[in-house]
PDB file of C-alpha atoms in Angstrom:
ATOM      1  CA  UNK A1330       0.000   0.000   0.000  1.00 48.00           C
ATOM      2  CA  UNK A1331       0.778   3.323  -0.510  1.00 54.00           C
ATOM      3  CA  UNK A1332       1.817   6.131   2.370  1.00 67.00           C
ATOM      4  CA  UNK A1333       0.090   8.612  -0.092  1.00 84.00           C
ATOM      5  CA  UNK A1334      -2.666  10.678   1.136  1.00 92.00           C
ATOM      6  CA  UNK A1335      -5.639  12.296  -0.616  1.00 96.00           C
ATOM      7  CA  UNK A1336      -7.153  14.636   2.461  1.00 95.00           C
ATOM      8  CA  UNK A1337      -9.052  17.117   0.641  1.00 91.00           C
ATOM      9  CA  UNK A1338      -9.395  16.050  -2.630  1.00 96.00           C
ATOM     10  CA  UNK A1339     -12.935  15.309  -4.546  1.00 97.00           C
ATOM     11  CA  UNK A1340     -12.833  12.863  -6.908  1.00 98.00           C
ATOM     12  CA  UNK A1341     -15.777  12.667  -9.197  1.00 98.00           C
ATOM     13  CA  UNK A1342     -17.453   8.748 -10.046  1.00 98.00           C
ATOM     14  CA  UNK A1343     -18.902   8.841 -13.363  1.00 98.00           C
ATOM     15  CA  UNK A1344     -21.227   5.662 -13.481  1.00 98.00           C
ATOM     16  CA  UNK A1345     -25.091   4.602 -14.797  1.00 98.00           C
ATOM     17  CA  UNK A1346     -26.761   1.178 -14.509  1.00 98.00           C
ATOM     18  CA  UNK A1347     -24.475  -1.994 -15.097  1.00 98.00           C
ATOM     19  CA  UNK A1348     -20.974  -0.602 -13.889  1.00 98.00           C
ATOM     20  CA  UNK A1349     -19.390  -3.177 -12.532  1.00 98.00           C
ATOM     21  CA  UNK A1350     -20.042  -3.153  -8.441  1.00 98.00           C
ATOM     22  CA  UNK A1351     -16.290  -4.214  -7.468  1.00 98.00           C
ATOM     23  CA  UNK A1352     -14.897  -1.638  -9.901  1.00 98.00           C
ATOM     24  CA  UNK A1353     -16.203   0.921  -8.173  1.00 98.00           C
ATOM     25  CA  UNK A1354     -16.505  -0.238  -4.818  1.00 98.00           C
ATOM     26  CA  UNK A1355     -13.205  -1.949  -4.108  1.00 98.00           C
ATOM     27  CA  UNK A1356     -11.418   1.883  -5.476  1.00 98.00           C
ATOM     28  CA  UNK A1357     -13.933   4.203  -4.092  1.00 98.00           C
ATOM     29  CA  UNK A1358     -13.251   2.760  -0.833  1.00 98.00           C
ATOM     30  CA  UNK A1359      -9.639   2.871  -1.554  1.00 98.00           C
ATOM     31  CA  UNK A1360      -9.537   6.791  -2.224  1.00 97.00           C
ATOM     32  CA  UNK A1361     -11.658   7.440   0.510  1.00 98.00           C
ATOM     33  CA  UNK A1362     -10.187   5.311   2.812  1.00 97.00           C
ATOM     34  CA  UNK A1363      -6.988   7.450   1.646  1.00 97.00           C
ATOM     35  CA  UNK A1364      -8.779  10.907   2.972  1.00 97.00           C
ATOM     36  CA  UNK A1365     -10.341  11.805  -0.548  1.00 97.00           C
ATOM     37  CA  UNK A1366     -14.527  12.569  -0.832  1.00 97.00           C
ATOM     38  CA  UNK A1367     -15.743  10.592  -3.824  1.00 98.00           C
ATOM     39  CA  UNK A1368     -19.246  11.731  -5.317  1.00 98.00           C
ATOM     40  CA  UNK A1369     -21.148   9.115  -7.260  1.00 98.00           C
ATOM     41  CA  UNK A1370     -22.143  11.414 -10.311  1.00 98.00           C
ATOM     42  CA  UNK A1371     -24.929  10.002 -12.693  1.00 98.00           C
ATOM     43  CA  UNK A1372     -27.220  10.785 -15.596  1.00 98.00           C
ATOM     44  CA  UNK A1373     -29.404   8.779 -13.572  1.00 96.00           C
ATOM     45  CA  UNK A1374     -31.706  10.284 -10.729  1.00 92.00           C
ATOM     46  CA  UNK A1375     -31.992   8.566  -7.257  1.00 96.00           C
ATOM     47  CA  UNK A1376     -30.111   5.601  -7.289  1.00 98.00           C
ATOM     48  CA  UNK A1377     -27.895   3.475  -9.759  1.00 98.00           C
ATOM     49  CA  UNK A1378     -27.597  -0.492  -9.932  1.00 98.00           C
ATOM     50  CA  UNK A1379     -24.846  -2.050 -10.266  1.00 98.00           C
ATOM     51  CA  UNK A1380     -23.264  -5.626 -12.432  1.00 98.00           C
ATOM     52  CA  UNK A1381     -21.779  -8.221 -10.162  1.00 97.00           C
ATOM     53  CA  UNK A1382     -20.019 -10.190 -12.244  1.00 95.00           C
ATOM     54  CA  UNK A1383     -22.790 -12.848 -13.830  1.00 96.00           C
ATOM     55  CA  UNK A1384     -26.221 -10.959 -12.464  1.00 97.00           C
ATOM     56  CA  UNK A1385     -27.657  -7.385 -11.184  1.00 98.00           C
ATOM     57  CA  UNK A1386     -25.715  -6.645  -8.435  1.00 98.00           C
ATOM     58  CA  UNK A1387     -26.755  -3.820  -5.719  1.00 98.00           C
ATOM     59  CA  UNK A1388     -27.873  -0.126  -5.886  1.00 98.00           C
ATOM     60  CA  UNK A1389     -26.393   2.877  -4.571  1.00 98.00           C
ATOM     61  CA  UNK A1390     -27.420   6.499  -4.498  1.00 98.00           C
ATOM     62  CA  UNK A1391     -26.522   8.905  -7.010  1.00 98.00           C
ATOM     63  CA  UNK A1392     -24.294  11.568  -4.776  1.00 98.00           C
ATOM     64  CA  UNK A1393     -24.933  14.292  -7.273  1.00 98.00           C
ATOM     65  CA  UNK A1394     -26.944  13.976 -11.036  1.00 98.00           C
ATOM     66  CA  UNK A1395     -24.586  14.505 -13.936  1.00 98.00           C
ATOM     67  CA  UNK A1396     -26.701  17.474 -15.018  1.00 97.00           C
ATOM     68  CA  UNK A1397     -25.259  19.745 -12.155  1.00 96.00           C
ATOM     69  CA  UNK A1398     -21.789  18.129 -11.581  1.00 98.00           C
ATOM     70  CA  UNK A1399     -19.135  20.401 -12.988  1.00 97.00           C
ATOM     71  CA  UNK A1400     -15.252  19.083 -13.525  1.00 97.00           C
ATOM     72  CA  UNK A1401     -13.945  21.859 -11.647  1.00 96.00           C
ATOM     73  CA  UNK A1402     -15.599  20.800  -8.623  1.00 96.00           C
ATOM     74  CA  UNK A1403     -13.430  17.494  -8.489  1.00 97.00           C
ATOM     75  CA  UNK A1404      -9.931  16.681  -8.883  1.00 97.00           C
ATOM     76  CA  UNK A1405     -10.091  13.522 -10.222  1.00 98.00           C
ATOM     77  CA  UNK A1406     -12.191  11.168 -11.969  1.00 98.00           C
ATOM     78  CA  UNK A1407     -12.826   7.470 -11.611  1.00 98.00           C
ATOM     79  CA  UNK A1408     -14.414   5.522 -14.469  1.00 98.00           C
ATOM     80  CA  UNK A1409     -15.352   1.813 -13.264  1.00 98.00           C
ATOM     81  CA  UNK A1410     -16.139  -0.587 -15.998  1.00 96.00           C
ATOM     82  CA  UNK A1411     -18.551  -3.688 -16.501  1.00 96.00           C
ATOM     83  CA  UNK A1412     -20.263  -3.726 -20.188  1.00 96.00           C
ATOM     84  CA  UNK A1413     -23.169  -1.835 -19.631  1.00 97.00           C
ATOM     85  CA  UNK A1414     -22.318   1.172 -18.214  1.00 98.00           C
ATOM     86  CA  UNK A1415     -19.451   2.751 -20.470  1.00 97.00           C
ATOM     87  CA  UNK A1416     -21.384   1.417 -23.466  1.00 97.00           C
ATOM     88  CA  UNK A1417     -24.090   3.783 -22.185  1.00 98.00           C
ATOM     89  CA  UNK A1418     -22.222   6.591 -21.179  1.00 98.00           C
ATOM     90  CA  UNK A1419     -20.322   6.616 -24.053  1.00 97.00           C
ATOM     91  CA  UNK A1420     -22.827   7.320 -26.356  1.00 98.00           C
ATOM     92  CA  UNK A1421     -24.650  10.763 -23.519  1.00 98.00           C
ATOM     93  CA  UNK A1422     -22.921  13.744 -24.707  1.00 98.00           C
ATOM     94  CA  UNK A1423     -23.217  15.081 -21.321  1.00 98.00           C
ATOM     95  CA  UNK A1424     -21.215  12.237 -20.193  1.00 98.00           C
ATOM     96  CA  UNK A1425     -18.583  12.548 -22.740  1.00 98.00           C
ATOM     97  CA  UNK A1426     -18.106  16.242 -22.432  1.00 98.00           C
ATOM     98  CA  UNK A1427     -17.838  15.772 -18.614  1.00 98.00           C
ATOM     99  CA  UNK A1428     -15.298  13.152 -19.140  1.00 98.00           C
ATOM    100  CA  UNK A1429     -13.103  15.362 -22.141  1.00 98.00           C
ATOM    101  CA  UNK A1430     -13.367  18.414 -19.352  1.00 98.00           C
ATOM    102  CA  UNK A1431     -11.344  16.266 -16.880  1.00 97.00           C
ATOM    103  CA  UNK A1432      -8.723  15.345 -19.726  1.00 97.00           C
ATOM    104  CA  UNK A1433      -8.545  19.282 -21.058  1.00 97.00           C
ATOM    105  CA  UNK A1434      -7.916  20.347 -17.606  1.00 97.00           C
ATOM    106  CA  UNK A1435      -5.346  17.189 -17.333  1.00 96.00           C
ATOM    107  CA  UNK A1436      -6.711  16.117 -14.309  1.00 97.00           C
ATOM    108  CA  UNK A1437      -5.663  12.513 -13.339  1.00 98.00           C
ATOM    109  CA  UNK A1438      -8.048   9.416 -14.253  1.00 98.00           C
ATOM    110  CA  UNK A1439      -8.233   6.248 -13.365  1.00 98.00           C
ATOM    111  CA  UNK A1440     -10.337   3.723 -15.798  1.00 98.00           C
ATOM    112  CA  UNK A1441     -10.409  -0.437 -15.220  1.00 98.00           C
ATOM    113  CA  UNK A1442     -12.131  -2.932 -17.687  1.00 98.00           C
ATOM    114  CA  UNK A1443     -14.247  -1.683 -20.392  1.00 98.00           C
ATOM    115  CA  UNK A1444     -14.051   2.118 -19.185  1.00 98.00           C
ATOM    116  CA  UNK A1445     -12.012   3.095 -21.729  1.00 98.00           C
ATOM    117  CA  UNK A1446     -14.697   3.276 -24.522  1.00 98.00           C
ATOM    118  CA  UNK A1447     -15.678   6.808 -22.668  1.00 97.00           C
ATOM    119  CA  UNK A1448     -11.773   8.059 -22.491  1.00 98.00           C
ATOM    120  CA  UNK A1449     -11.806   7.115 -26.302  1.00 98.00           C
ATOM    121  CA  UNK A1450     -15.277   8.998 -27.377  1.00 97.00           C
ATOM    122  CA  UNK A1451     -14.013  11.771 -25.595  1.00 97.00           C
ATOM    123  CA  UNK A1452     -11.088  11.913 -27.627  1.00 97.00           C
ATOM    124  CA  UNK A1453      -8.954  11.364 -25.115  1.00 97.00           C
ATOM    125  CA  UNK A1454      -7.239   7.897 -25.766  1.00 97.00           C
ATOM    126  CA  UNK A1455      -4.292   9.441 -29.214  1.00 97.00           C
ATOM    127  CA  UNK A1456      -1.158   8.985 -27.332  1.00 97.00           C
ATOM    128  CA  UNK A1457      -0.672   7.350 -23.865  1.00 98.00           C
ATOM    129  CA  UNK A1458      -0.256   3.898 -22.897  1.00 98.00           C
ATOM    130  CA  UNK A1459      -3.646   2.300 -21.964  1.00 98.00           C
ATOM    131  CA  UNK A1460      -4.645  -1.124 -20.942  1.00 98.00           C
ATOM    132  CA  UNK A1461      -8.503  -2.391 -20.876  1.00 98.00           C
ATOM    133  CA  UNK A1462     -10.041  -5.627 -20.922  1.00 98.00           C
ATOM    134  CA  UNK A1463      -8.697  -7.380 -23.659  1.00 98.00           C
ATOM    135  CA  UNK A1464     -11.660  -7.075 -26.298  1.00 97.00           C
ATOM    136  CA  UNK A1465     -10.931  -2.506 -26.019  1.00 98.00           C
ATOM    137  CA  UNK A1466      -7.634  -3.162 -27.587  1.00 98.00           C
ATOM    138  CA  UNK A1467      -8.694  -2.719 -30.967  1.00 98.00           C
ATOM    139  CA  UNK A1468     -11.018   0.419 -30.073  1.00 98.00           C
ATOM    140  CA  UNK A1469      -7.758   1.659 -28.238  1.00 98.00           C
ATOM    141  CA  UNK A1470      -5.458   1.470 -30.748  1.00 98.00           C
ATOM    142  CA  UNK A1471      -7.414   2.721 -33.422  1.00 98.00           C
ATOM    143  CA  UNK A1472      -8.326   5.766 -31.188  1.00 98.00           C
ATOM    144  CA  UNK A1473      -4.595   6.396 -31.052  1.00 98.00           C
ATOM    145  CA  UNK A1474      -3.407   4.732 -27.650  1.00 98.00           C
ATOM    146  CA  UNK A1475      -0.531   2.405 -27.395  1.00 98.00           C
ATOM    147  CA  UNK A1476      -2.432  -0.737 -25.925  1.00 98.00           C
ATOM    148  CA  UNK A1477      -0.328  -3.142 -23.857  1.00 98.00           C
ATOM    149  CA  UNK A1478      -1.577  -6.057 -21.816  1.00 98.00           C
ATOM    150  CA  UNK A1479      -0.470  -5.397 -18.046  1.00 98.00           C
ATOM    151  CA  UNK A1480      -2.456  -5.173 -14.908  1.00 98.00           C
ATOM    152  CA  UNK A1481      -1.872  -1.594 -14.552  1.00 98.00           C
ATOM    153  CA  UNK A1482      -0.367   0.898 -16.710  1.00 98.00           C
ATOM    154  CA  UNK A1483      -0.151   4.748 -15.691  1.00 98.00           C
ATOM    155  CA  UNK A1484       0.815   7.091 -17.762  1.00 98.00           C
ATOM    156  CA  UNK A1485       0.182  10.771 -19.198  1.00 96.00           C
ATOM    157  CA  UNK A1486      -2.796  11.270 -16.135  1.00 97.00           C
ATOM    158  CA  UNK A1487      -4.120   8.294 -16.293  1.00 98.00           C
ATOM    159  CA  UNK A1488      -3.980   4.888 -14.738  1.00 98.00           C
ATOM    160  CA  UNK A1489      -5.703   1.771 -16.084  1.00 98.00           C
ATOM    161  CA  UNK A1490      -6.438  -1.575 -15.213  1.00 98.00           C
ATOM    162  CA  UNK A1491      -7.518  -4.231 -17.208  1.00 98.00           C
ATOM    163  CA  UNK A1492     -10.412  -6.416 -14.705  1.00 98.00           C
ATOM    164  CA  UNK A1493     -11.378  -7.286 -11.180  1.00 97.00           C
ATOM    165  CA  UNK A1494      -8.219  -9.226 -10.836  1.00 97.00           C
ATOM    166  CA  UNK A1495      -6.082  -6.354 -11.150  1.00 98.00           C
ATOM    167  CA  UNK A1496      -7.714  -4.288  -8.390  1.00 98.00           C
ATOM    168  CA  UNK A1497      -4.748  -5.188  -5.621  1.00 97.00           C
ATOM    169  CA  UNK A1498      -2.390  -3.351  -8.092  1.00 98.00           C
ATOM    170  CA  UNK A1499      -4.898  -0.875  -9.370  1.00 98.00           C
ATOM    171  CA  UNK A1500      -5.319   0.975  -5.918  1.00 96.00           C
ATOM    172  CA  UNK A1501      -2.018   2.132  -5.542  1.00 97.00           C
ATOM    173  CA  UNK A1502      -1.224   3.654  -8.352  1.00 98.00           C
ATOM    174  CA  UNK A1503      -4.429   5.619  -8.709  1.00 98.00           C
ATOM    175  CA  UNK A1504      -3.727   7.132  -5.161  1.00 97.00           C
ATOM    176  CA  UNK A1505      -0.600   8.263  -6.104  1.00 97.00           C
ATOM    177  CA  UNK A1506      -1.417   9.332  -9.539  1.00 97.00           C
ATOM    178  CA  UNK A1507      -4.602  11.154  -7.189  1.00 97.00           C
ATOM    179  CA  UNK A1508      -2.406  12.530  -4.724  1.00 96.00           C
ATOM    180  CA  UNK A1509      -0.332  14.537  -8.014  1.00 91.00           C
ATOM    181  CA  UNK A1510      -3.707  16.404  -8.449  1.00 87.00           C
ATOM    182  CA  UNK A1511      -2.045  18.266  -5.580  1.00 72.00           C
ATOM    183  CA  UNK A1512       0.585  19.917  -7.316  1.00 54.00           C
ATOM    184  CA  UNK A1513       3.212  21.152  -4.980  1.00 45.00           C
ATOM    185  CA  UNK A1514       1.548  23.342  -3.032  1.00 35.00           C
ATOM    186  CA  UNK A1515      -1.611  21.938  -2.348  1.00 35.00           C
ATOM    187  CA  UNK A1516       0.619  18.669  -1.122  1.00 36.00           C
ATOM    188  CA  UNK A1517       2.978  21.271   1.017  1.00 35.00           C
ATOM    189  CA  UNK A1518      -0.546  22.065   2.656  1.00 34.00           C
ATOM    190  CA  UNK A1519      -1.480  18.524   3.066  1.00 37.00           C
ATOM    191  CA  UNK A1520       1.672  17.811   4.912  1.00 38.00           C
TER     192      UNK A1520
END
């Protein structure tokens, strides 16, 4: 584990129906257990259900609607995967132009499993080294990234993972890459 710590930041949890519930659980409760405040953000109203794996999984509530959620308000973002859900954010403009807002601002990301398809519609993918489950490598590279099959890659503000699996591996290296949100003085004041 990391000795990184994330007091005061806000990282932003872009999700709808069918993320998958580890992929956001396991690292929300990383980052916050590391001193950040993660909103669930959602073009959904109320609450959002999660995949677990094979079946429907459980709900949680939507911590603010995507509507009024603004990228300057957070630091970072956290895209979980599962099928569903980045297949439907990818194609809400709202969604998209909330994710390209974090990447024009180039604020760190962190994106496991199929969570790359909304990194790559908002034109965000030409250039760094990505990983994804395996069946995003073709979207990847033709959107310009430099695929490679590891369990986590970081690199140019963002870190990826390629499935549950990886998680253990994952955590770290989004809290650090959270923590460089910071910049030197905000981590001076952290100290």
């Amino acid at each position: 584990m990391t000795s990184e710590t994330l007091d005061d930041l806000k990282v932003a949890i872009l999700v709808t129906d069918g993320f998958e519930q580890i992929e956001m659980t396991d690292p929300r409760k990383a980052v916050d257990e590391a001193g950040a405040e993660t909103r669930l953000v959602s073009p959904k109203d109320g609450r959002v259900k999660a995949w677990n794996f094979t079946d429907w999984g459980d709900t949680f509530p939507v911590d603010m609607p995507l509507d009024s959620a603004r990228s300057e308000d957070f630091d970072a973002l956290l895209l979980p995967g599962g099928v569903i859900n980045p297949d439907m954010l990818r194609a809400l403009p709202e969604a998209i132009a909330f994710v390209k807002a974090f990447f024009d601002a180039r604020k760190p990301m962190a994106s496991i499993c199929h969570g790359p398809w909304t990194i790559i519609e908002a034109d965000a993918a030409r250039g760094p080294r990505l990983t994804s489950w395996p069946s995003l490598m073709t979207d990847l590279k033709n959107a310009g990234a430099e695929w490679v099959d590891q369990e986590v890659v970081v690199d140019q503000g963002f870190v990826t993972s390629r499935k549950p699996d990886d998680i253990p591996a994952f955590h770290p290296e989004v809290i650090r890459l959270f923590a460089s949100a910071r910049g030197p003085s905000r981590q001076a004041a952290a100290q």
